[in-house]
GROMACS .gro file of C-alpha atoms in nm:
model
  248
    1UNK     CA    1  -0.018  -0.010  -0.048
    2UNK     CA    2   0.169   0.370  -0.112
    3UNK     CA    3  -0.071   0.633   0.066
    4UNK     CA    4  -0.005   1.005  -0.035
    5UNK     CA    5   0.359   0.949  -0.117
    6UNK     CA    6   0.577   1.236  -0.303
    7UNK     CA    7   0.872   1.201  -0.410
    8UNK     CA    8   1.124   1.561  -0.557
    9UNK     CA    9   1.462   1.579  -0.732
   10UNK     CA   10   1.588   1.887  -0.733
   11UNK     CA   11   1.302   2.029  -0.760
   12UNK     CA   12   1.120   1.783  -0.996
   13UNK     CA   13   0.779   1.593  -0.832
   14UNK     CA   14   0.874   1.251  -0.960
   15UNK     CA   15   0.577   1.139  -0.731
   16UNK     CA   16   0.276   1.342  -0.577
   17UNK     CA   17   0.049   1.210  -0.318
   18UNK     CA   18   0.052   0.870  -0.506
   19UNK     CA   19  -0.241   0.647  -0.323
   20UNK     CA   20  -0.190   0.272  -0.495
   21UNK     CA   21  -0.405  -0.010  -0.262
   22UNK     CA   22  -0.339  -0.432  -0.399
   23UNK     CA   23  -0.466  -0.769  -0.294
   24UNK     CA   24  -0.296  -1.018  -0.197
   25UNK     CA   25  -0.187  -1.239  -0.495
   26UNK     CA   26  -0.376  -0.941  -0.741
   27UNK     CA   27  -0.174  -0.919  -1.096
   28UNK     CA   28  -0.178  -0.537  -1.107
   29UNK     CA   29  -0.052  -0.376  -1.435
   30UNK     CA   30   0.091  -0.024  -1.439
   31UNK     CA   31   0.119   0.188  -1.720
   32UNK     CA   32   0.203   0.568  -1.834
   33UNK     CA   33   0.382   0.777  -2.061
   34UNK     CA   34   0.715   0.801  -1.985
   35UNK     CA   35   0.812   1.036  -1.721
   36UNK     CA   36   0.483   0.878  -1.503
   37UNK     CA   37   0.686   0.785  -1.151
   38UNK     CA   38   0.668   0.433  -1.241
   39UNK     CA   39   1.018   0.372  -1.179
   40UNK     CA   40   1.060   0.531  -0.955
   41UNK     CA   41   0.762   0.471  -0.721
   42UNK     CA   42   0.940   0.075  -0.773
   43UNK     CA   43   1.217   0.257  -0.638
   44UNK     CA   44   1.060   0.370  -0.346
   45UNK     CA   45   0.918   0.053  -0.277
   46UNK     CA   46   1.185  -0.141  -0.280
   47UNK     CA   47   1.464   0.073  -0.047
   48UNK     CA   48   1.610   0.248  -0.349
   49UNK     CA   49   1.498   0.551  -0.280
   50UNK     CA   50   1.292   0.720   0.038
   51UNK     CA   51   0.992   0.943   0.029
   52UNK     CA   52   0.968   1.291   0.078
   53UNK     CA   53   0.601   1.233   0.275
   54UNK     CA   54   0.374   0.963   0.279
   55UNK     CA   55   0.296   0.587   0.364
   56UNK     CA   56   0.473   0.274   0.208
   57UNK     CA   57   0.358  -0.029   0.367
   58UNK     CA   58   0.382  -0.458   0.329
   59UNK     CA   59   0.201  -0.716   0.478
   60UNK     CA   60   0.087  -0.640   0.822
   61UNK     CA   61   0.107  -0.346   0.829
   62UNK     CA   62   0.500  -0.264   0.783
   63UNK     CA   63   0.678   0.074   0.697
   64UNK     CA   64   0.869  -0.047   0.454
   65UNK     CA   65   0.991   0.328   0.454
   66UNK     CA   66   1.178   0.212   0.791
   67UNK     CA   67   1.377  -0.027   0.613
   68UNK     CA   68   1.718  -0.048   0.397
   69UNK     CA   69   1.691  -0.286   0.066
   70UNK     CA   70   1.794  -0.561   0.199
   71UNK     CA   71   1.571  -0.589   0.471
   72UNK     CA   72   1.279  -0.513   0.255
   73UNK     CA   73   1.440  -0.811  -0.016
   74UNK     CA   74   1.420  -1.041   0.279
   75UNK     CA   75   1.021  -0.977   0.334
   76UNK     CA   76   0.980  -1.136   0.000
   77UNK     CA   77   0.996  -0.854  -0.186
   78UNK     CA   78   1.209  -0.900  -0.552
   79UNK     CA   79   1.252  -0.711  -0.864
   80UNK     CA   80   1.346  -0.790  -1.178
   81UNK     CA   81   1.428  -0.477  -1.408
   82UNK     CA   82   1.396  -0.388  -1.807
   83UNK     CA   83   1.753  -0.514  -1.902
   84UNK     CA   84   1.851  -0.900  -1.777
   85UNK     CA   85   2.026  -0.968  -1.514
   86UNK     CA   86   2.221  -1.302  -1.500
   87UNK     CA   87   2.510  -1.442  -1.392
   88UNK     CA   88   2.645  -1.489  -1.803
   89UNK     CA   89   2.929  -1.714  -1.722
   90UNK     CA   90   2.766  -1.955  -1.515
   91UNK     CA   91   2.472  -2.260  -1.611
   92UNK     CA   92   2.094  -2.214  -1.599
   93UNK     CA   93   2.073  -2.419  -1.314
   94UNK     CA   94   2.410  -2.248  -1.152
   95UNK     CA   95   2.219  -1.891  -1.170
   96UNK     CA   96   1.933  -2.059  -0.972
   97UNK     CA   97   2.070  -2.233  -0.683
   98UNK     CA   98   2.272  -1.880  -0.690
   99UNK     CA   99   1.918  -1.676  -0.628
  100UNK     CA  100   1.829  -1.938  -0.345
  101UNK     CA  101   1.638  -1.831  -0.048
  102UNK     CA  102   1.889  -1.742   0.237
  103UNK     CA  103   2.242  -1.626   0.257
  104UNK     CA  104   2.500  -1.718   0.016
  105UNK     CA  105   2.809  -1.639  -0.184
  106UNK     CA  106   2.883  -1.774  -0.517
  107UNK     CA  107   3.151  -2.010  -0.346
  108UNK     CA  108   2.933  -2.160  -0.083
  109UNK     CA  109   2.670  -2.217  -0.372
  110UNK     CA  110   2.852  -2.364  -0.625
  111UNK     CA  111   3.028  -2.599  -0.437
  112UNK     CA  112   2.873  -2.737  -0.177
  113UNK     CA  113   2.613  -3.033  -0.224
  114UNK     CA  114   2.285  -2.957  -0.382
  115UNK     CA  115   2.021  -3.116  -0.108
  116UNK     CA  116   1.770  -3.310  -0.246
  117UNK     CA  117   1.459  -3.020  -0.123
  118UNK     CA  118   1.779  -2.748  -0.318
  119UNK     CA  119   1.689  -2.978  -0.623
  120UNK     CA  120   1.313  -2.993  -0.621
  121UNK     CA  121   1.310  -2.626  -0.581
  122UNK     CA  122   1.521  -2.494  -0.853
  123UNK     CA  123   1.300  -2.782  -1.057
  124UNK     CA  124   0.993  -2.627  -0.992
  125UNK     CA  125   1.104  -2.340  -1.070
  126UNK     CA  126   1.265  -2.498  -1.444
  127UNK     CA  127   0.919  -2.608  -1.544
  128UNK     CA  128   0.752  -2.289  -1.416
  129UNK     CA  129   0.962  -2.064  -1.636
  130UNK     CA  130   1.011  -2.297  -1.918
  131UNK     CA  131   1.359  -2.318  -1.906
  132UNK     CA  132   1.400  -2.705  -1.836
  133UNK     CA  133   1.577  -2.791  -2.158
  134UNK     CA  134   1.806  -2.530  -2.130
  135UNK     CA  135   1.877  -2.696  -1.770
  136UNK     CA  136   2.294  -2.663  -1.834
  137UNK     CA  137   2.308  -2.474  -2.066
  138UNK     CA  138   2.525  -2.167  -2.001
  139UNK     CA  139   2.306  -1.864  -1.964
  140UNK     CA  140   2.458  -1.579  -2.153
  141UNK     CA  141   2.369  -1.815  -2.441
  142UNK     CA  142   2.036  -1.778  -2.432
  143UNK     CA  143   1.772  -1.582  -2.604
  144UNK     CA  144   1.689  -1.247  -2.520
  145UNK     CA  145   1.352  -1.387  -2.385
  146UNK     CA  146   1.495  -1.667  -2.207
  147UNK     CA  147   1.678  -1.493  -2.013
  148UNK     CA  148   1.382  -1.228  -1.913
  149UNK     CA  149   1.203  -1.602  -1.801
  150UNK     CA  150   1.573  -1.681  -1.652
  151UNK     CA  151   1.520  -1.350  -1.423
  152UNK     CA  152   1.196  -1.398  -1.329
  153UNK     CA  153   1.284  -1.786  -1.209
  154UNK     CA  154   1.600  -1.695  -0.986
  155UNK     CA  155   1.361  -1.430  -0.851
  156UNK     CA  156   1.080  -1.729  -0.799
  157UNK     CA  157   1.388  -1.944  -0.596
  158UNK     CA  158   1.370  -1.676  -0.355
  159UNK     CA  159   1.006  -1.750  -0.273
  160UNK     CA  160   0.872  -1.363  -0.274
  161UNK     CA  161   0.520  -1.265  -0.156
  162UNK     CA  162   0.578  -0.993  -0.390
  163UNK     CA  163   0.698  -0.959  -0.766
  164UNK     CA  164   0.735  -0.597  -0.944
  165UNK     CA  165   0.830  -0.621  -1.324
  166UNK     CA  166   1.014  -0.449  -1.429
  167UNK     CA  167   0.906  -0.388  -1.912
  168UNK     CA  168   0.918  -0.766  -1.890
  169UNK     CA  169   0.805  -0.774  -2.290
  170UNK     CA  170   1.112  -0.572  -2.386
  171UNK     CA  171   1.294  -0.643  -2.710
  172UNK     CA  172   1.040  -1.006  -2.787
  173UNK     CA  173   0.976  -1.144  -3.035
  174UNK     CA  174   0.619  -1.234  -3.027
  175UNK     CA  175   0.641  -1.593  -2.923
  176UNK     CA  176   0.880  -1.467  -2.631
  177UNK     CA  177   0.604  -1.196  -2.510
  178UNK     CA  178   0.268  -1.448  -2.557
  179UNK     CA  179   0.520  -1.671  -2.354
  180UNK     CA  180   0.616  -1.400  -2.086
  181UNK     CA  181   0.204  -1.367  -2.079
  182UNK     CA  182   0.134  -1.703  -1.961
  183UNK     CA  183   0.419  -1.761  -1.706
  184UNK     CA  184   0.335  -1.441  -1.505
  185UNK     CA  185  -0.075  -1.571  -1.561
  186UNK     CA  186   0.011  -1.891  -1.396
  187UNK     CA  187   0.183  -1.688  -1.088
  188UNK     CA  188  -0.145  -1.467  -1.059
  189UNK     CA  189  -0.258  -1.532  -0.722
  190UNK     CA  190   0.094  -1.725  -0.614
  191UNK     CA  191   0.241  -1.426  -0.555
  192UNK     CA  192   0.108  -1.031  -0.572
  193UNK     CA  193   0.272  -0.910  -0.874
  194UNK     CA  194   0.285  -0.563  -1.023
  195UNK     CA  195   0.391  -0.540  -1.379
  196UNK     CA  196   0.511  -0.185  -1.521
  197UNK     CA  197   0.431  -0.235  -1.909
  198UNK     CA  198   0.429  -0.035  -2.221
  199UNK     CA  199   0.318  -0.284  -2.480
  200UNK     CA  200  -0.062  -0.262  -2.508
  201UNK     CA  201  -0.054  -0.574  -2.672
  202UNK     CA  202   0.108  -0.745  -2.379
  203UNK     CA  203  -0.129  -0.581  -2.177
  204UNK     CA  204  -0.355  -0.689  -2.297
  205UNK     CA  205  -0.301  -1.067  -2.283
  206UNK     CA  206  -0.217  -0.986  -1.836
  207UNK     CA  207  -0.423  -0.749  -1.745
  208UNK     CA  208  -0.730  -0.734  -1.476
  209UNK     CA  209  -0.658  -0.462  -1.340
  210UNK     CA  210  -0.476  -0.127  -1.484
  211UNK     CA  211  -0.307   0.154  -1.282
  212UNK     CA  212  -0.244   0.432  -1.531
  213UNK     CA  213  -0.020   0.683  -1.337
  214UNK     CA  214   0.071   1.040  -1.502
  215UNK     CA  215   0.263   1.296  -1.327
  216UNK     CA  216   0.322   1.073  -0.969
  217UNK     CA  217  -0.056   0.997  -0.943
  218UNK     CA  218  -0.277   0.772  -1.078
  219UNK     CA  219  -0.491   0.903  -1.377
  220UNK     CA  220  -0.733   0.664  -1.314
  221UNK     CA  221  -0.779   0.298  -1.289
  222UNK     CA  222  -1.012   0.007  -1.396
  223UNK     CA  223  -0.965  -0.258  -1.693
  224UNK     CA  224  -0.807  -0.201  -1.983
  225UNK     CA  225  -1.126  -0.149  -2.169
  226UNK     CA  226  -1.197   0.126  -1.881
  227UNK     CA  227  -0.907   0.255  -1.911
  228UNK     CA  228  -0.853   0.220  -2.329
  229UNK     CA  229  -1.184   0.441  -2.332
  230UNK     CA  230  -1.064   0.719  -2.094
  231UNK     CA  231  -1.075   1.056  -2.229
  232UNK     CA  232  -0.786   1.186  -1.971
  233UNK     CA  233  -0.558   0.862  -2.097
  234UNK     CA  234  -0.622   0.939  -2.382
  235UNK     CA  235  -0.554   1.327  -2.380
  236UNK     CA  236  -0.241   1.195  -2.189
  237UNK     CA  237  -0.098   0.997  -2.401
  238UNK     CA  238  -0.168   1.165  -2.763
  239UNK     CA  239  -0.141   1.546  -2.636
  240UNK     CA  240  -0.542   1.551  -2.780
  241UNK     CA  241  -0.874   1.404  -2.703
  242UNK     CA  242  -1.022   1.267  -3.011
  243UNK     CA  243  -0.707   1.070  -3.178
  244UNK     CA  244  -0.804   0.699  -3.236
  245UNK     CA  245  -0.779   0.478  -2.952
  246UNK     CA  246  -0.673   0.176  -3.178
  247UNK     CA  247  -0.333   0.452  -3.113
  248UNK     CA  248  -0.297   0.408  -2.770
   0.00000   0.00000   0.00000
């Protein structure tokens, strides 16, 4: 929950009286033009930056504004950035092993005997992400889409309660985009998920509820059909009210 959140950078108000509420297990899509405050919102949730004012709560009234990044991560909040960040020189299996819940170093992870519980968890993630046939591949040899799925898998290996996913469909082929939509939909209900996305075709595939940000605050919320037909949204995206909606 974000309530009355404000954030200013060098006189620029990136977030302004932002209120956002989500249900447990909900998949929420956030859209908005460049500069709307989407990434700043994720930075505030994950502790990368602090709000100037307002409340950010998670679970049973846990105040995230009092915690640092690693403490927030340990609460079960995982973030995937737009550009995949994987260990290119290690295999898919090793990437997932390194990401399993709990403190670990690269050395201890790669040179200790993998437990049955760890293998089971990795197998679950491989099945979920569709990477089981690539388990022994070096991550650097994967396609762009497969790297995105691996990074989502690396978050899933930590068993997060909340997944923050930034533009997962960026740079993907149509087939990869569709598979990514299926992946995120398969996680709905098991995890709370926030997806930031510009690709409206992808948004239509996954969205149950869409929140539109503009100038750091919520412009409107609703189904894809509702937000696409909202005159305020059309004006924000297109600069005038009567442009054909197909361009949104």
